[in-house]
C-alpha positions as a LaTeX table, in Angstrom:
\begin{tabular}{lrrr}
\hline
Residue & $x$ (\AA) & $y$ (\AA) & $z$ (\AA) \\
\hline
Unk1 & $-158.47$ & $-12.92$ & $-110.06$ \\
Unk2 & $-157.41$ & $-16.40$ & $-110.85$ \\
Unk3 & $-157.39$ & $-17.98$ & $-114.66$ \\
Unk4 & $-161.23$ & $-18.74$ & $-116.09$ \\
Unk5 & $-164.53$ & $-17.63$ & $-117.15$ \\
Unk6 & $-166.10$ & $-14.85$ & $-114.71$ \\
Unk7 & $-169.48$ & $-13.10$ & $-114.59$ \\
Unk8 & $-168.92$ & $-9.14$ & $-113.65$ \\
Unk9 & $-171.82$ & $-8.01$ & $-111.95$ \\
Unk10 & $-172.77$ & $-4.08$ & $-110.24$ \\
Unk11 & $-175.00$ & $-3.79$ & $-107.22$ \\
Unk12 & $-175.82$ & $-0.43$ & $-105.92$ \\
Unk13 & $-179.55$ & 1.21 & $-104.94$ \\
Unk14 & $-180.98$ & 3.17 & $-107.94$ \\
Unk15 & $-179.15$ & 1.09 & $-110.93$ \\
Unk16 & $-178.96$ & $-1.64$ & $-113.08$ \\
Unk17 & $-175.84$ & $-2.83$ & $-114.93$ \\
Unk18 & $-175.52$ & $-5.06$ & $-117.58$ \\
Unk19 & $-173.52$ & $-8.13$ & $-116.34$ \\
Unk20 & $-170.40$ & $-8.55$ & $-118.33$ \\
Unk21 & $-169.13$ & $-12.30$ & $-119.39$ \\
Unk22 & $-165.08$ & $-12.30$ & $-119.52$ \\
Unk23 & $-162.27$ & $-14.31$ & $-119.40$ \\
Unk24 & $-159.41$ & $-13.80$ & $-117.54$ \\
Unk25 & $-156.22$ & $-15.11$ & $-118.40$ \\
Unk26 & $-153.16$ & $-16.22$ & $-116.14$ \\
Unk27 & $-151.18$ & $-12.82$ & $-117.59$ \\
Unk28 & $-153.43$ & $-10.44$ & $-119.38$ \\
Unk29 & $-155.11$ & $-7.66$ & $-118.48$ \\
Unk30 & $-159.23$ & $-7.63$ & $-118.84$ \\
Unk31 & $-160.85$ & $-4.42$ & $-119.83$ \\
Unk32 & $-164.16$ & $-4.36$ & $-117.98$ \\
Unk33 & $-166.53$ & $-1.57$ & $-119.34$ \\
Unk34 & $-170.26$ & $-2.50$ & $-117.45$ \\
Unk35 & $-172.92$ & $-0.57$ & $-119.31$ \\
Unk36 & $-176.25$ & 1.00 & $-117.51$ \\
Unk37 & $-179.37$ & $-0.44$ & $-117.84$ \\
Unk38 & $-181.18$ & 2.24 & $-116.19$ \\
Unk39 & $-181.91$ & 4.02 & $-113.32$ \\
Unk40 & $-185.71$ & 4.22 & $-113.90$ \\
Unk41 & $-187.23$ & 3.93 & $-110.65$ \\
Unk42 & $-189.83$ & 1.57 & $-112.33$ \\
Unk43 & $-187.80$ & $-0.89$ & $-113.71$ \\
Unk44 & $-185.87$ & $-1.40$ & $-110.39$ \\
Unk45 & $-187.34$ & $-3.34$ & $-107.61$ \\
Unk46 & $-188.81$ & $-2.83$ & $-104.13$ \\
Unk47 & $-188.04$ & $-5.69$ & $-101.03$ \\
Unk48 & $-190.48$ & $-5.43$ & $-98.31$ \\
Unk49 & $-190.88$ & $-8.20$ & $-95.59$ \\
Unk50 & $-191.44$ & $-7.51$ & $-91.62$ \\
Unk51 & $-189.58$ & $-8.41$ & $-88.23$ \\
Unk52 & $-190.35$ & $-9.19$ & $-84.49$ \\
Unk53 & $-188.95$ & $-8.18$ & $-82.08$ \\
Unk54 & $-189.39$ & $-9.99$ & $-78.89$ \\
Unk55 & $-186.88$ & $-9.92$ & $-75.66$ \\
Unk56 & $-185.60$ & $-7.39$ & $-76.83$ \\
Unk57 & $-183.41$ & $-5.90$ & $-73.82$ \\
Unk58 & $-181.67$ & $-2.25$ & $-74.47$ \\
Unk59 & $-182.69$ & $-2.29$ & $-78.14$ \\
Unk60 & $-185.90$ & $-1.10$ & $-79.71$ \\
Unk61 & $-185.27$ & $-0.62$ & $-83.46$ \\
Unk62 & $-182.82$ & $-2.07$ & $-86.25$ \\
Unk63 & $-181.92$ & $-2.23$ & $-89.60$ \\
Unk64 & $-182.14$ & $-4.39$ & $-92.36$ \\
Unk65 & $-180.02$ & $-4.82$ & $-95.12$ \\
Unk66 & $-179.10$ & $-7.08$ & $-98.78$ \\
Unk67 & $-176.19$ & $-8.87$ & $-99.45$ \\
Unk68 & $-175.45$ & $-10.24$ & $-102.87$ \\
Unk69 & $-175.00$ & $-14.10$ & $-102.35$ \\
Unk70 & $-172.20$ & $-14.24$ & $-104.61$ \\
Unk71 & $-170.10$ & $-12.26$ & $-101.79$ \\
Unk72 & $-171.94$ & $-13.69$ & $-98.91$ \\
Unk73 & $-169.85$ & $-15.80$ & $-96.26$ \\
Unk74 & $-171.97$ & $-18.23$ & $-95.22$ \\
Unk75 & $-168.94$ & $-19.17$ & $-92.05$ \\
Unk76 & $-169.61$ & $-15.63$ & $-90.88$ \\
Unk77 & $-173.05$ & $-14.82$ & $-91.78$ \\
Unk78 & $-172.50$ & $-11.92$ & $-93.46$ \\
Unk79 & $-171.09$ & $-10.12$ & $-96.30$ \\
Unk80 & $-170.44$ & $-6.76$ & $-98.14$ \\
Unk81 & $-173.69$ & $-4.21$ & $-98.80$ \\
Unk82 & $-173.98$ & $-2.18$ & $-102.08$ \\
Unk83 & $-174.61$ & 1.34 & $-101.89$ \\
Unk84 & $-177.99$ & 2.12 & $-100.36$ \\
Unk85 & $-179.32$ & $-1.06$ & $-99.92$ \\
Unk86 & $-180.21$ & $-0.53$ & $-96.22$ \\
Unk87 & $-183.61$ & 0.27 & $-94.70$ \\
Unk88 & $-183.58$ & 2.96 & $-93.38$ \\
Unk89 & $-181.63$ & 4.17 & $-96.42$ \\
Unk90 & $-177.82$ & 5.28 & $-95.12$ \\
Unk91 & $-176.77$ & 7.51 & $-92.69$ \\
Unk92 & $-179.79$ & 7.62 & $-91.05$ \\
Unk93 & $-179.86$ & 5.36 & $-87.52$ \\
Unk94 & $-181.61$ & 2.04 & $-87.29$ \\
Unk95 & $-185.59$ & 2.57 & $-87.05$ \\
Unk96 & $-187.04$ & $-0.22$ & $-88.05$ \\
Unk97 & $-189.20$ & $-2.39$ & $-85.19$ \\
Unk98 & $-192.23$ & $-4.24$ & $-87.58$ \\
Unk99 & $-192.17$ & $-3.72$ & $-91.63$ \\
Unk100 & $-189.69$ & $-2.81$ & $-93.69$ \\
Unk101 & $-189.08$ & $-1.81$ & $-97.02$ \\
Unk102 & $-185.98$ & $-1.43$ & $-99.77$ \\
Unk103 & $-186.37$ & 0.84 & $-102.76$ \\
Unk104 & $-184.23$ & 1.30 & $-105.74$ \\
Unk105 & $-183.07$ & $-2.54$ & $-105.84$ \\
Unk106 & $-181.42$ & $-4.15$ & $-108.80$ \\
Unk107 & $-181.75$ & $-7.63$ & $-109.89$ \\
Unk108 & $-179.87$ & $-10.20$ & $-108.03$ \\
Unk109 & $-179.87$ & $-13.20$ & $-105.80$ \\
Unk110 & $-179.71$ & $-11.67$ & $-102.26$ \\
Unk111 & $-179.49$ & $-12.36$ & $-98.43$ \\
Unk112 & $-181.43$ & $-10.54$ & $-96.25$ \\
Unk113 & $-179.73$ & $-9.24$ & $-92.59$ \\
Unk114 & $-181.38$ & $-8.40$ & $-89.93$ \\
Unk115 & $-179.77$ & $-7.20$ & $-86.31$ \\
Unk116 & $-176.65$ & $-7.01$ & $-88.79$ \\
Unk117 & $-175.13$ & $-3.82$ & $-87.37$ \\
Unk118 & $-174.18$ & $-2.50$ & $-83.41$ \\
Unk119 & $-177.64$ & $-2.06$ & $-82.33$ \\
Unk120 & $-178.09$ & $-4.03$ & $-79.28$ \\
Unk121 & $-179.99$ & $-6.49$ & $-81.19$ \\
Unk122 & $-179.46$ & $-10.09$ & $-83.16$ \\
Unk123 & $-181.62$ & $-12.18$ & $-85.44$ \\
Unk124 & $-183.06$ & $-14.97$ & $-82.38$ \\
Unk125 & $-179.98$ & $-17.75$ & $-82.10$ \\
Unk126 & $-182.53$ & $-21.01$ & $-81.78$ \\
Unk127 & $-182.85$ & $-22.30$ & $-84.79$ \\
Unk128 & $-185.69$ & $-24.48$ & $-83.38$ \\
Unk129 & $-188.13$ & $-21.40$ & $-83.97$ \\
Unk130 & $-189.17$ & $-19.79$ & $-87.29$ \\
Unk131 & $-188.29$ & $-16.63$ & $-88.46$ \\
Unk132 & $-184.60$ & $-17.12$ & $-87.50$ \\
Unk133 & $-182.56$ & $-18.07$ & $-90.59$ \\
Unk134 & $-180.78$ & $-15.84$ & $-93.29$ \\
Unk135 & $-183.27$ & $-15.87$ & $-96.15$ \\
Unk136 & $-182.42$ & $-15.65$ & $-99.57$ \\
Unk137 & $-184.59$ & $-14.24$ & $-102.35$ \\
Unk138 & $-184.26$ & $-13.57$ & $-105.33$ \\
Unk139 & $-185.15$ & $-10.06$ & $-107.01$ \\
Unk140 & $-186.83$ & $-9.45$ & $-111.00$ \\
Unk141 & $-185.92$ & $-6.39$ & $-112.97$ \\
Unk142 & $-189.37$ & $-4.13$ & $-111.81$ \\
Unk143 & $-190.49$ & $-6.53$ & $-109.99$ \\
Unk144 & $-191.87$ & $-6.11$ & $-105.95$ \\
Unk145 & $-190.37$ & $-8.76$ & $-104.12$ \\
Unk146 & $-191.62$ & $-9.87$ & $-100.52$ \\
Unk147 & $-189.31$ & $-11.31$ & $-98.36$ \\
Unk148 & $-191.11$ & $-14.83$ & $-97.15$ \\
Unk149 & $-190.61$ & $-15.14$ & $-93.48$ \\
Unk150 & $-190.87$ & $-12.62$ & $-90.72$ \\
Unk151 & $-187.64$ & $-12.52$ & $-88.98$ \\
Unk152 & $-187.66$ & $-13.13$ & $-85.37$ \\
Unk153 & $-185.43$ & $-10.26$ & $-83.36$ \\
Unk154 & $-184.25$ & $-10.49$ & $-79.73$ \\
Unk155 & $-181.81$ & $-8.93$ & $-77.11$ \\
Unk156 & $-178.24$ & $-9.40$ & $-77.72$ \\
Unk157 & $-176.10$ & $-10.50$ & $-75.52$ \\
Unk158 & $-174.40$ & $-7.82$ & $-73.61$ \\
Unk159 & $-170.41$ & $-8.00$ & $-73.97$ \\
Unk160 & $-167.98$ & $-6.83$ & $-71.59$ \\
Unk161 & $-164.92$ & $-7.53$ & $-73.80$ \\
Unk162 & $-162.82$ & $-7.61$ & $-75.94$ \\
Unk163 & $-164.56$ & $-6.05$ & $-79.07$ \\
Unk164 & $-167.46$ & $-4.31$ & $-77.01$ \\
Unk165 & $-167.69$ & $-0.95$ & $-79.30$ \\
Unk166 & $-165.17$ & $-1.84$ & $-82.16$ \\
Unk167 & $-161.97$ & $-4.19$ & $-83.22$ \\
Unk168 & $-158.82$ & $-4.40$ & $-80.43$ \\
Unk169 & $-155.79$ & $-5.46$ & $-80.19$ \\
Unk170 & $-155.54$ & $-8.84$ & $-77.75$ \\
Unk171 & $-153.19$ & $-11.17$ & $-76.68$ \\
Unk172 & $-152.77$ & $-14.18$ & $-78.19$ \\
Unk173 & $-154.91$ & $-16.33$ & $-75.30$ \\
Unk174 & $-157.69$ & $-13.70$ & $-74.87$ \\
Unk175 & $-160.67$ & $-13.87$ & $-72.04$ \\
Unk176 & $-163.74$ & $-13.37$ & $-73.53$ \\
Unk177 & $-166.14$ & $-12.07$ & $-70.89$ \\
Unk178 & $-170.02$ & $-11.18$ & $-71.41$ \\
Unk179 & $-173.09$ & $-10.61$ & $-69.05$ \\
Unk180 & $-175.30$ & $-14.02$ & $-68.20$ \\
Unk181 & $-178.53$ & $-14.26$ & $-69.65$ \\
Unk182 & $-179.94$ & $-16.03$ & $-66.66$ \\
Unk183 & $-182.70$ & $-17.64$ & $-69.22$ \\
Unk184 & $-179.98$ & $-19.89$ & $-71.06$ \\
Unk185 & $-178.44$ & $-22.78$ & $-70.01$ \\
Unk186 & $-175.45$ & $-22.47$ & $-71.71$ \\
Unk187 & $-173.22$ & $-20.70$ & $-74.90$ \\
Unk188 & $-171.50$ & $-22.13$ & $-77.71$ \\
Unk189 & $-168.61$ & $-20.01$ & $-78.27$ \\
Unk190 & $-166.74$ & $-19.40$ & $-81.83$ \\
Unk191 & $-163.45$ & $-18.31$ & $-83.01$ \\
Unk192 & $-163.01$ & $-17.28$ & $-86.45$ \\
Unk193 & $-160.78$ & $-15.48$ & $-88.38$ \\
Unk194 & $-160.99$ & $-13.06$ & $-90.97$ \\
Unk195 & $-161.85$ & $-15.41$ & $-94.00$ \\
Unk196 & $-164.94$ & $-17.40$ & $-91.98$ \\
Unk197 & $-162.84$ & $-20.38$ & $-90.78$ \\
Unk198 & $-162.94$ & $-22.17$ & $-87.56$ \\
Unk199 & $-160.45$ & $-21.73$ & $-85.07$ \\
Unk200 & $-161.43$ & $-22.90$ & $-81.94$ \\
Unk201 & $-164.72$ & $-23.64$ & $-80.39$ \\
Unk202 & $-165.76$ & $-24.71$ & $-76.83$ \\
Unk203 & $-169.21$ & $-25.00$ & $-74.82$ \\
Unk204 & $-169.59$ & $-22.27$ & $-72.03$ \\
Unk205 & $-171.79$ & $-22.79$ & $-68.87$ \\
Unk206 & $-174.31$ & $-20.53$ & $-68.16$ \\
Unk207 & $-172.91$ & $-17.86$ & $-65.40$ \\
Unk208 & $-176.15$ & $-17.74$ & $-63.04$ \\
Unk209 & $-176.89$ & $-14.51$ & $-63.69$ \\
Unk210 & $-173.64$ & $-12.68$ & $-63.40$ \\
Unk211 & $-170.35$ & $-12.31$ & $-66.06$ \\
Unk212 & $-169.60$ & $-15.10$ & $-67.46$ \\
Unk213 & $-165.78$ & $-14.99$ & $-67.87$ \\
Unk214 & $-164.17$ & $-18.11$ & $-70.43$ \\
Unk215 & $-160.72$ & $-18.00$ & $-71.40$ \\
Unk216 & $-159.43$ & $-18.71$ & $-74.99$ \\
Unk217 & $-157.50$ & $-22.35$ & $-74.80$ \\
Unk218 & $-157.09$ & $-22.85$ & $-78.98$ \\
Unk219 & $-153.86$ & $-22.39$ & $-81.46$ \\
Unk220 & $-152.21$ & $-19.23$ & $-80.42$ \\
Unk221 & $-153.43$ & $-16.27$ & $-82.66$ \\
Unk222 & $-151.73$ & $-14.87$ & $-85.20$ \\
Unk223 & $-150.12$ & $-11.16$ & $-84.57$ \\
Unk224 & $-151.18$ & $-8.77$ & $-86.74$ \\
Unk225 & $-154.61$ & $-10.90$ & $-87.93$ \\
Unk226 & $-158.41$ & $-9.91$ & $-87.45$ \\
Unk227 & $-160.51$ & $-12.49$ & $-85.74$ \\
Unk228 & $-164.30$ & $-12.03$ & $-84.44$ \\
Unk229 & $-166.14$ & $-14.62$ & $-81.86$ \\
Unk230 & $-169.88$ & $-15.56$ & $-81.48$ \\
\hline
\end{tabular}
């Protein structure tokens, strides 16, 4: 933690802590001892709000989750999720296809995810349309709290590699390869690495309805780093 004045806050479904004002210091140690509020069902919140899903491909349900903006990487568009705050609540699978609804929620400014995990499904890329931004509310102590906007869901795309069912190991000038949608007439493709930054960027042609195949042509990437595209 670097030098200053810092506000400890506690997220996690089913309890409120007391945020905690401290100061740390450039050698000392802070003791940090967060106190419950409670863990009255009343006094915490609900979220509700609803999503389309239109296009939609392989995928028929999702999930939805809440990010605390504080942690929320804005480059990335996404961001850690307390304990629980998930619809439907965790392990269960994504079911979610119209309305949905969080219980249990603590007080906090919070962005709402949609299409945020492997489920064959993304909030809709055209930000010409509504319902596709990351929305940001902001939850009372007790208090219901409707999210403003249905979120618009579609089809992802479907991805032939690298990264199709989890993180692997590439070489340093990768080819990314993923199947056409024949209805676009092109793809902006991203490079980032693991703290949200830019690393290369380039504008794909569409691939007429087969793979479309586009090699990696920025900086050489680091061994040993994590780095996601979009």
């Amino acid at each position: 933690m670097p030098a200053g004045a810092v506000t400890i806050r506690g997220y996690r479904q089913d309890l409120e802590v007391e945020p905690q004002a401290i100061t740390v210091g450039t050698s000392d140690l802070a003791d940090v001892a967060p106190s419950v509020i409670t863990t009255d069902p009343a006094m915490l919140a609900t979220v509700t709000g609803d999503l389309n899903i239109v296009d939609p491909g392989a995928g028929t349900v999702t999930s939805v989750v809440l990010v605390p903006a504080s942690v929320y990487n804005e480059q990335l568009e996404r961001g850690p999720v307390p304990l629980g705050l998930r619809d439907p609540p965790p392990p269960a699978a994504p079911d979610v296809s119209g309305s949905f609804s969080l219980t249990g929620v603590p007080s906090g400014t919070y962005k709402v995810l949609v299409a945020f995990e492997n489920d064959q499904l993304v909030r809709d890329p055209d930000e010409g349309i509504a319902g596709t931004q990351v929305q940001e509310i902001v939850v009372e102590r007790g208090q219901a709290t409707a999210v403003p906007e249905s979120f618009k869901v579609t089809g992802a795309l479907e991805i032939v590699g690298p990264g199709k069912e989890r993180p692997e190991v590439v070489e340093a000038t990768p080819t990314f390869r993923w199947v056409d949608d024949s209805s676009e007439e092109g793809y902006d493709l991203v490079v980032f690495d693991a703290l949200g930054n830019v690393t290369w960027e380039a504008e794909v042609p569409a691939g007429n309805g087969g793979e479309v195949s586009f090699a990696y042509a920025g900086p050489a990437l680091q061994a040993g780093m994590y780095y996601q595209s979009g």
